[in-house]
Short mmCIF file of C-alpha atoms and ligand atoms in Angstrom, two decimals:
data_model
loop_
_atom_site.label_atom_id
_atom_site.label_comp_id
_atom_site.label_asym_id
_atom_site.label_seq_id
_atom_site.Cartn_x
_atom_site.Cartn_y
_atom_site.Cartn_z
CA UNK A 1 87.83 50.14 123.20
CA UNK A 2 86.59 47.68 125.63
CA UNK A 3 82.77 49.22 127.35
CA UNK A 4 85.34 48.92 130.44
CA UNK A 5 87.75 51.53 129.62
CA UNK A 6 85.33 53.74 128.17
CA UNK A 7 82.99 53.83 131.55
CA UNK A 8 87.16 55.14 132.81
CA UNK A 9 86.88 57.47 130.26
CA UNK A 10 83.80 59.13 130.89
CA UNK A 11 84.71 58.43 134.43
CA UNK A 12 87.52 61.10 134.21
CA UNK A 13 86.01 62.64 131.96
CA UNK A 14 83.87 64.03 133.75
CA UNK A 15 85.45 64.14 137.34
CA UNK A 16 88.26 66.41 135.55
CA UNK A 17 85.15 68.47 133.69
CA UNK A 18 83.42 68.97 137.15
CA UNK A 19 87.41 69.76 139.07
CA UNK A 20 87.96 72.72 136.33
CA UNK A 21 84.58 74.72 136.71
CA UNK A 22 84.93 74.24 140.81
CA UNK A 23 87.96 76.34 140.34
CA UNK A 24 87.56 78.45 137.77
CA UNK A 25 84.26 79.29 140.12
CA UNK A 26 85.95 79.71 143.12
CA UNK A 27 89.11 82.45 140.93
CA UNK A 28 85.67 83.80 139.65
CA UNK A 29 84.25 84.69 143.15
CA UNK A 30 88.12 86.36 144.14
CA UNK A 31 87.90 88.45 141.39
CA UNK A 32 84.64 89.33 142.63
CA UNK A 33 85.95 89.81 145.76
CA UNK A 34 86.78 93.56 144.15
CA UNK A 35 84.47 96.25 143.56
CA UNK A 36 81.88 97.05 141.06
CA UNK A 37 83.12 98.66 137.44
CA UNK A 38 81.17 98.94 134.45
CA UNK A 39 83.45 98.57 130.88
CA UNK A 40 81.39 98.33 127.82
CA UNK A 41 81.84 101.63 125.96
CA UNK A 42 83.73 101.20 122.17
CA UNK A 43 83.33 97.27 121.75
CA UNK A 44 83.83 98.19 117.76
CA UNK A 45 87.60 98.81 120.00
CA UNK A 46 87.67 97.01 122.57
CA UNK A 47 87.11 93.93 119.77
CA UNK A 48 89.44 95.27 117.38
CA UNK A 49 91.85 95.71 120.49
CA UNK A 50 91.02 91.86 121.76
CA UNK A 51 91.86 90.55 117.91
CA UNK A 52 95.07 92.73 118.10
CA UNK A 53 96.41 91.84 121.74
CA UNK A 54 95.13 89.13 122.73
CA UNK A 55 94.59 87.07 119.32
CA UNK A 56 96.90 88.40 117.10
CA UNK A 57 100.23 88.74 119.85
CA UNK A 58 100.97 92.44 118.57
CA UNK A 59 102.45 92.95 121.89
CA UNK A 60 104.62 90.23 122.14
CA UNK A 61 106.95 91.65 118.09
CA UNK A 62 108.50 93.46 120.31
CA UNK A 63 111.20 90.74 121.07
CA UNK A 64 111.12 88.49 118.41
CA UNK A 65 113.24 85.43 119.57
CA UNK A 66 110.94 84.71 122.46
CA UNK A 67 107.54 85.86 120.75
CA UNK A 68 108.08 83.47 117.86
CA UNK A 69 108.92 80.72 119.80
CA UNK A 70 105.51 81.16 121.85
CA UNK A 71 103.45 81.48 118.95
CA UNK A 72 104.84 77.90 118.00
CA UNK A 73 103.64 76.81 121.49
CA UNK A 74 100.39 78.75 121.08
CA UNK A 75 99.29 77.68 117.58
CA UNK A 76 100.14 74.37 118.22
CA UNK A 77 97.96 74.98 121.04
CA UNK A 78 95.06 75.32 119.48
CA UNK A 79 95.81 73.45 116.12
CA UNK A 80 96.93 69.77 117.85
CA UNK A 81 93.53 69.96 120.37
CA UNK A 82 91.60 69.24 116.72
CA UNK A 83 93.51 66.28 117.03
CA UNK A 84 92.40 66.14 121.17
CA UNK A 85 89.37 66.24 119.47
CA UNK A 86 88.65 63.32 118.28
CA UNK A 87 91.02 61.32 121.02
CA UNK A 88 88.10 62.64 123.09
CA UNK A 89 85.31 61.06 120.36
CA UNK A 90 87.91 57.86 119.88
CA UNK A 91 87.07 58.55 123.88
CA UNK A 92 82.83 58.48 124.16
CA UNK A 93 82.40 55.66 121.26
CA UNK A 94 85.02 53.35 121.99
CA UNK A 95 85.85 53.25 118.46
CA UNK A 96 89.75 54.52 117.14
CA UNK A 97 90.35 57.39 114.95
CA UNK A 98 87.05 58.42 113.69
CA UNK A 99 87.79 60.37 111.25
CA UNK A 100 90.39 58.75 109.40
CA UNK A 101 87.56 57.63 107.23
CA UNK A 102 84.99 59.83 107.34
CA UNK A 103 87.73 62.83 106.05
CA UNK A 104 90.12 60.44 103.43
CA UNK A 105 87.23 60.27 101.03
CA UNK A 106 87.32 60.24 97.80
CA UNK A 107 91.42 59.10 97.77
CA UNK A 108 91.90 62.46 99.05
CA UNK A 109 94.10 61.97 101.85
CA UNK A 110 92.72 65.32 103.97
CA UNK A 111 92.47 62.90 107.24
CA UNK A 112 96.28 61.86 106.83
CA UNK A 113 97.75 65.54 105.96
CA UNK A 114 96.29 67.25 108.53
CA UNK A 115 98.02 64.45 111.22
CA UNK A 116 101.31 65.33 109.38
CA UNK A 117 101.06 68.75 109.81
CA UNK A 118 100.65 68.56 113.62
CA UNK A 119 103.71 65.54 113.74
CA UNK A 120 105.34 68.54 112.25
CA UNK A 121 103.82 71.24 115.03
CA UNK A 122 105.17 69.00 117.25
CA UNK A 123 108.29 68.66 116.70
CA UNK A 124 108.05 72.89 116.84
CA UNK A 125 106.29 72.57 120.18
CA UNK A 126 108.75 70.58 121.03
CA UNK A 127 111.91 72.56 119.93
CA UNK A 128 109.75 75.42 121.37
CA UNK A 129 109.94 74.76 124.87
CA UNK A 130 113.48 73.02 125.37
CA UNK A 131 114.40 76.73 124.17
CA UNK A 132 112.19 78.13 126.97
CA UNK A 133 114.11 75.52 129.24
CA UNK A 134 117.00 76.89 128.12
CA UNK A 135 116.12 80.80 128.18
CA UNK A 136 115.42 79.75 131.68
CA UNK A 137 118.54 77.21 133.10
CA UNK A 138 121.08 77.79 130.80
CA UNK A 139 121.25 80.99 130.01
CA UNK A 140 119.69 82.91 131.92
CA UNK A 141 118.27 85.38 131.32
CA UNK A 142 118.01 87.41 133.76
CA UNK A 143 114.05 88.91 133.94
CA UNK A 144 113.69 85.26 133.87
CA UNK A 145 116.02 83.90 136.40
CA UNK A 146 115.28 86.93 138.47
CA UNK A 147 113.92 86.97 142.36
CA UNK A 148 110.74 87.57 141.53
CA UNK A 149 110.31 83.86 140.50
CA UNK A 150 111.79 82.45 143.53
CA UNK A 151 109.85 79.41 144.47
CA UNK A 152 106.40 77.88 143.43
CA UNK A 153 106.84 80.93 140.17
CA UNK A 154 109.56 78.90 139.14
CA UNK A 155 108.84 75.96 139.60
CA UNK A 156 104.85 76.21 138.02
CA UNK A 157 106.66 77.65 134.61
CA UNK A 158 108.96 74.63 134.42
CA UNK A 159 106.06 71.64 135.40
CA UNK A 160 104.22 73.35 131.81
CA UNK A 161 106.99 73.10 129.56
CA UNK A 162 108.03 69.64 131.04
CA UNK A 163 103.89 69.02 130.38
CA UNK A 164 104.31 69.43 126.89
CA UNK A 165 107.04 67.98 126.27
CA UNK A 166 104.78 64.70 127.86
CA UNK A 167 102.11 65.31 126.00
CA UNK A 168 103.80 66.20 122.68
CA UNK A 169 106.42 63.66 123.05
CA UNK A 170 102.95 60.75 123.57
CA UNK A 171 101.21 62.05 120.76
CA UNK A 172 104.52 60.52 118.46
CA UNK A 173 103.99 57.70 119.96
CA UNK A 174 101.26 57.38 118.94
CA UNK A 175 101.06 57.82 115.96
CA UNK A 176 104.08 56.56 115.55
CA UNK A 177 102.91 52.64 116.48
CA UNK A 178 99.84 53.35 115.33
CA UNK A 179 99.72 50.45 113.11
CA UNK A 180 95.73 52.07 111.75
CA UNK A 181 97.87 55.20 111.48
CA UNK A 182 100.86 53.86 109.96
CA UNK A 183 98.92 51.06 106.95
CA UNK A 184 97.05 53.92 104.68
CA UNK A 185 100.29 54.22 103.03
CA UNK A 186 100.79 57.68 103.57
CA UNK A 187 104.62 58.78 104.70
CA UNK A 188 103.74 61.14 107.98
CA UNK A 189 106.33 63.49 108.49
CA UNK A 190 107.20 62.29 111.39
CA UNK A 191 105.43 59.09 112.69
CA UNK A 192 106.32 56.87 109.69
CA UNK A 193 110.66 57.27 109.96
CA UNK A 194 109.94 56.73 113.84
CA UNK A 195 107.97 53.41 113.15
CA UNK A 196 109.97 52.14 110.81
CA UNK A 197 113.20 52.85 114.16
CA UNK A 198 111.29 51.86 116.82
CA UNK A 199 107.69 49.64 116.14
CA UNK A 200 108.33 47.50 112.82
CA UNK A 201 109.65 44.71 114.13
CA UNK A 202 107.12 44.86 116.95
CA UNK A 203 103.70 42.24 117.26
CA UNK A 204 100.77 44.01 116.25
CA UNK A 205 99.67 42.82 119.41
CA UNK A 206 101.93 45.06 121.60
CA UNK A 207 102.11 48.16 118.67
CA UNK A 208 98.04 48.52 120.03
CA UNK A 209 98.91 47.97 124.15
CA UNK A 210 101.59 51.14 122.69
CA UNK A 211 99.35 52.97 121.62
CA UNK A 212 96.52 52.80 124.13
CA UNK A 213 99.60 52.99 127.00
CA UNK A 214 99.94 57.15 124.33
CA UNK A 215 96.44 57.07 124.44
CA UNK A 216 95.68 57.48 127.85
CA UNK A 217 99.20 59.31 128.63
CA UNK A 218 97.76 62.14 126.94
CA UNK A 219 94.35 62.07 127.53
CA UNK A 220 94.85 61.78 131.19
CA UNK A 221 98.05 64.46 130.76
CA UNK A 222 95.82 66.95 129.71
CA UNK A 223 93.18 66.99 131.39
CA UNK A 224 95.56 66.75 134.55
CA UNK A 225 95.89 69.86 132.44
CA UNK A 226 93.01 71.38 132.17
CA UNK A 227 93.53 71.44 136.14
CA UNK A 228 96.26 72.54 136.73
CA UNK A 229 95.71 75.86 134.52
CA UNK A 230 93.55 77.37 137.39
CA UNK A 231 96.69 77.40 140.00
CA UNK A 232 99.08 78.27 137.60
CA UNK A 233 100.77 81.81 135.90
CA UNK A 234 99.19 79.98 132.45
CA UNK A 235 95.82 80.53 133.23
CA UNK A 236 96.49 83.50 130.89
CA UNK A 237 95.92 81.50 127.92
CA UNK A 238 92.34 81.58 128.45
CA UNK A 239 92.10 85.14 130.97
CA UNK A 240 94.32 86.89 128.33
CA UNK A 241 91.28 87.60 126.34
CA UNK A 242 88.68 88.86 128.44
CA UNK A 243 91.61 91.01 130.61
CA UNK A 244 92.67 92.31 127.28
CA UNK A 245 88.92 92.97 125.91
CA UNK A 246 88.04 95.17 129.05
CA UNK A 247 91.85 96.48 129.05
CA UNK A 248 91.49 100.73 129.03
CA UNK A 249 91.51 102.25 125.83
CA UNK A 250 92.23 105.79 126.91
CA UNK A 251 95.71 107.32 127.08
CA UNK A 252 98.07 105.48 129.18
CA UNK A 253 98.34 108.59 130.96
CA UNK A 254 94.98 109.91 131.50
CA UNK A 255 94.27 108.90 135.45
CA UNK A 256 91.06 108.48 137.13
CA UNK A 257 89.52 110.79 139.45
CA UNK A 258 88.21 109.23 142.65
CA UNK A 259 85.30 109.28 143.02
CA UNK A 260 84.36 109.49 147.00
CA UNK A 261 87.37 112.97 145.97
CA UNK A 262 85.82 114.59 143.54
CA UNK A 263 82.21 113.92 145.71
CA UNK A 264 83.13 116.04 148.04
CA UNK A 265 84.64 118.78 145.70
CA UNK A 266 81.34 118.67 143.57
CA UNK A 267 79.30 119.06 147.53
CA UNK A 268 81.44 121.44 148.39
CA UNK A 269 81.12 124.00 145.97
CA UNK A 270 77.89 123.75 145.06
CA UNK A 271 75.49 122.40 148.59
CA UNK A 272 72.85 121.77 146.03
CA UNK A 273 74.54 118.63 145.11
CA UNK A 274 73.57 114.81 147.06
CA UNK A 275 76.90 112.53 146.66
CA UNK A 276 75.46 109.26 146.41
CA UNK A 277 74.27 107.60 149.52
CA UNK A 278 76.39 104.82 150.61
CA UNK A 279 74.90 101.02 151.13
CA UNK A 280 74.64 99.56 154.16
CA UNK A 281 77.51 99.57 156.47
CA UNK A 282 79.48 101.25 153.38
CA UNK A 283 82.77 103.40 154.78
CA UNK A 284 83.70 106.24 152.42
CA UNK A 285 87.83 104.68 151.09
CA UNK A 286 89.79 107.48 149.76
CA UNK A 287 92.48 104.64 147.36
CA UNK A 288 92.17 100.75 148.16
CA UNK A 289 93.70 99.31 151.33
CA UNK A 290 93.41 95.13 150.06
CA UNK A 291 91.73 93.56 147.54
CA UNK A 292 88.27 95.00 148.03
CA UNK A 293 88.61 98.19 147.51
CA UNK A 294 90.94 97.55 144.36
CA UNK A 295 87.81 96.75 141.48
CA UNK A 296 87.72 93.52 139.62
CA UNK A 297 88.84 95.00 136.66
CA UNK A 298 92.42 94.94 138.97
CA UNK A 299 91.78 91.72 140.45
CA UNK A 300 91.36 90.43 136.63
CA UNK A 301 94.77 91.83 135.81
CA UNK A 302 96.30 89.93 139.04
CA UNK A 303 95.07 86.40 137.56
CA UNK A 304 95.95 87.23 133.68
CA UNK A 305 99.34 87.75 134.28
CA UNK A 306 102.28 85.36 133.02
CA UNK A 307 104.69 86.00 135.17
CA UNK A 308 107.27 87.41 132.55
CA UNK A 309 108.82 90.43 133.66
CA UNK A 310 108.46 91.53 130.67
CA UNK A 311 106.88 95.33 132.89
CA UNK A 312 109.97 95.14 135.26
CA UNK A 313 112.68 94.43 133.03
CA UNK A 314 111.19 97.88 131.21
CA UNK A 315 110.44 99.75 134.90
CA UNK A 316 113.41 102.72 135.42
CA UNK A 317 112.58 101.61 139.41
CA UNK A 318 113.75 97.88 138.90
CA UNK A 319 116.25 98.46 136.42
CA UNK A 320 118.03 101.92 138.46
CA UNK A 321 118.09 98.92 141.76
CA UNK A 322 114.78 100.40 143.34
CA UNK A 323 112.52 97.57 145.09
CA UNK A 324 110.11 98.16 142.87
CA UNK A 325 108.78 95.16 140.48
CA UNK A 326 105.73 95.73 139.00
CA UNK A 327 105.30 91.54 137.95
CA UNK A 328 105.41 91.64 141.49
CA UNK A 329 102.90 93.69 142.49
CA UNK A 330 100.95 91.80 139.55
CA UNK A 331 101.75 88.60 141.67
CA UNK A 332 101.44 90.57 145.62
CA UNK A 333 97.67 91.47 144.33
CA UNK A 334 97.14 87.54 143.10
CA UNK A 335 98.12 85.96 145.66
CA UNK A 336 96.79 88.00 148.52
CA UNK A 337 93.54 87.33 146.41
CA UNK A 338 94.45 83.49 146.38
CA UNK A 339 95.17 83.37 150.64
CA UNK A 340 91.79 85.44 151.42
CA UNK A 341 89.75 83.01 148.57
CA UNK A 342 91.69 80.17 149.90
CA UNK A 343 90.77 81.58 154.26
CA UNK A 344 86.90 82.06 152.39
CA UNK A 345 86.81 78.14 151.76
CA UNK A 346 88.05 76.70 155.09
CA UNK A 347 84.87 78.99 156.21
CA UNK A 348 88.19 81.59 158.03
CA UNK A 349 87.97 85.10 158.38
CA UNK A 350 88.24 85.72 154.44
CA UNK A 351 89.32 89.56 154.28
CA UNK A 352 89.37 90.08 157.69
CA UNK A 353 92.57 88.09 158.38
CA UNK A 354 94.40 90.79 160.03
CA UNK A 355 95.77 91.95 156.70
CA UNK A 356 96.56 93.60 153.89
CA UNK A 357 96.83 94.00 150.52
CA UNK A 358 98.91 97.47 151.80
CA UNK A 359 101.81 96.48 153.86
CA UNK A 360 101.60 93.25 154.30
CA UNK A 361 101.93 91.60 150.59
CA UNK A 362 103.21 95.26 148.97
CA UNK A 363 105.24 98.16 151.31
CA UNK A 364 105.58 100.61 150.97
CA UNK A 365 108.88 101.24 149.69
CA UNK A 366 107.78 99.54 146.59
CA UNK A 367 105.17 102.21 145.65
CA UNK A 368 106.98 105.28 146.66
CA UNK A 369 110.17 103.63 143.50
CA UNK A 370 107.49 104.23 140.65
CA UNK A 371 107.07 107.10 138.88
CA UNK A 372 104.43 106.82 137.09
CA UNK A 373 105.87 106.70 133.78
CA UNK A 374 103.63 103.48 132.17
CA UNK A 375 106.41 101.83 130.56
CA UNK A 376 105.31 98.71 132.39
CA UNK A 377 101.57 99.25 131.51
CA UNK A 378 103.41 99.46 127.86
CA UNK A 379 105.26 96.77 127.57
CA UNK A 380 103.42 94.54 128.78
CA UNK A 381 101.79 92.03 126.22
CA UNK A 382 98.12 91.34 127.33
CA UNK A 383 97.60 94.51 128.28
CA UNK A 384 98.07 94.63 132.15
CA UNK A 385 97.72 98.04 134.58
CA UNK A 386 99.90 97.04 137.32
CA UNK A 387 100.34 101.71 137.84
CA UNK A 388 96.75 101.19 138.51
CA UNK A 389 97.12 99.29 141.30
CA UNK A 390 100.34 101.06 142.21
CA UNK A 391 98.37 104.32 142.35
CA UNK A 392 95.34 103.58 144.14
CA UNK A 393 97.54 101.76 146.46
CA UNK A 394 99.99 104.71 147.03
CA UNK A 395 96.57 107.07 147.44
CA UNK A 396 95.04 104.83 150.66
CA UNK A 397 98.43 105.34 152.06
CA UNK A 398 97.96 109.28 151.22
CA UNK A 399 94.70 110.41 152.28
CA UNK A 400 93.21 106.83 154.52
CA UNK A 401 96.30 107.24 156.63
CA UNK A 402 98.81 110.50 156.26
CA UNK A 403 101.99 108.57 155.18
CA UNK A 404 104.14 109.92 152.43
CA UNK A 405 107.84 110.15 151.95
CA UNK A 406 109.21 113.63 153.45
CA UNK A 407 109.75 115.17 150.27
CA UNK A 408 106.03 114.54 148.95
CA UNK A 409 105.04 115.95 152.54
CA UNK A 410 106.98 118.98 152.35
CA UNK A 411 105.70 119.55 148.71
CA UNK A 412 101.74 118.81 150.28
CA UNK A 413 102.61 121.58 153.04
CA UNK A 414 103.67 124.18 150.87
CA UNK A 415 100.99 123.27 147.97
CA UNK A 416 97.64 123.38 152.05
CA UNK A 417 99.59 127.02 152.55
CA UNK A 418 100.75 128.20 149.50
CA UNK A 419 99.42 127.01 146.79
CA UNK A 420 102.10 126.00 144.77
CA UNK A 421 104.92 122.92 146.16
CA UNK A 422 107.42 125.58 146.61
CA UNK A 423 109.26 127.60 149.63
CA UNK A 424 106.72 130.73 148.82
CA UNK A 425 104.73 132.56 150.28
CA UNK A 426 101.98 133.06 147.05
CA UNK A 427 102.43 137.28 148.09
CA UNK A 428 105.93 136.13 146.57
CA UNK A 429 104.61 134.90 142.46
CA UNK A 430 105.79 137.87 141.06
CA UNK A 431 108.78 138.93 142.55
CA UNK A 432 111.03 137.16 139.47
CA UNK A 433 109.97 139.67 137.53
CA UNK A 434 110.75 142.57 139.85
CA UNK A 435 113.44 144.27 138.12
CA UNK A 436 116.70 144.62 140.20
S1 SF4 B 501 105.07 102.75 136.19
FE1 SF4 B 501 106.17 102.71 137.92
S2 SF4 B 501 105.69 100.24 138.11
FE2 SF4 B 501 105.95 100.45 135.90
S3 SF4 B 501 107.23 100.34 134.66
FE3 SF4 B 501 106.86 102.76 135.59
S4 SF4 B 501 107.79 103.07 137.80
FE4 SF4 B 501 108.09 100.64 136.96
S1 SF4 B 502 102.48 92.57 134.70
FE1 SF4 B 502 102.49 91.92 132.33
S2 SF4 B 502 104.08 92.53 131.44
FE2 SF4 B 502 104.58 92.02 133.83
S3 SF4 B 502 104.67 90.10 133.78
FE3 SF4 B 502 102.71 89.31 133.95
S4 SF4 B 502 102.50 89.53 132.18
FE4 SF4 B 502 103.78 90.53 131.74
#
């Protein structure tokens, strides 16, 4: 490779990595808009949970067909990237197939076997991508054809599948036209038949050009993909791991107490109790009205959402035609974070833009449709907890804004007056036991 190519490679690589770091910092800044929450208990269980759910994709198995094709793309993504390491080394050193001589040692063609394996994976990934496109656009699986995904989310999913197809094709074309690879005499399962069919009669110079174009296409494609990730739901390939590690270990139905309420009750019962002081400028809040009232874990959840819709397809409220979609709750939370982040980048008002997650991004009707059943939490392949966000927003509506459905308002009044949700005086409680 010429010196000019090496310099071009280094500059493109450095620019791509710098841009990626800048965008990751913005995402971290957005996640840190959330409230502090210390999660460091029971680390062995957390590692186990991460290995099973994130690495082992155990929850995907509930739907075996997409699980099978997802695993192909996932394994392909990890293993084929080993070949990308060689592409990077070649780019930095100006060499070609750096690992070939190192790994094809003493007559044992380890390098060739690895490339042959990657080629098979490439084809499987291509098949998986076409299956996923089929499911989205031809068989129209309801959770993927849902209006939740209208606009950018649907385009995003399609762009990623198309990008995978381009990257895999470029890799196979590069291997097929690569004279150095084919002249090892090894029978590669994909590139050798392709070479025989397409490139056998082409001059070595032309083959070299085809390899170079495919090499650059693959490299630039990967760097572009890297920089696209922070703007895409596909960032879950990174965030799924920490998100599952930090996910709740307690039983799903166990709700958190509100610290502000607990402190007030403690102060009422025990005059010697002093609630922890608020930070300067901080006001006591109940529940969450905006993203800064949620915890950073809630916000990490939103960035980790794969928009797969498994939660919504299991949600009884959604199934019975209510407005609620737990997937949309996560997408709206992410949209709000992104809008606040963009405003901060533009030196705008940020959180003080006159909007809030509650009401402007998520409506009261959606929130009150939730039955708190936890089906969405159970269904989520990356242990996201939409219910926790729903509960925090509802707490704010009730305790800060005194807004709630009429049926609930009646029950609340009864609890306040009668100590029970029914309209009977406490004095009449034992009437049921009176003999007539
Ligand atoms: S907890 Fe709420 S949002 Fe989740 S599945 Fe049940 S009803 Fe739907
Ligand atoms: S919350 Fe989980 S189940 Fe729901 S769309 Fe996101 S990743 Fe899928």
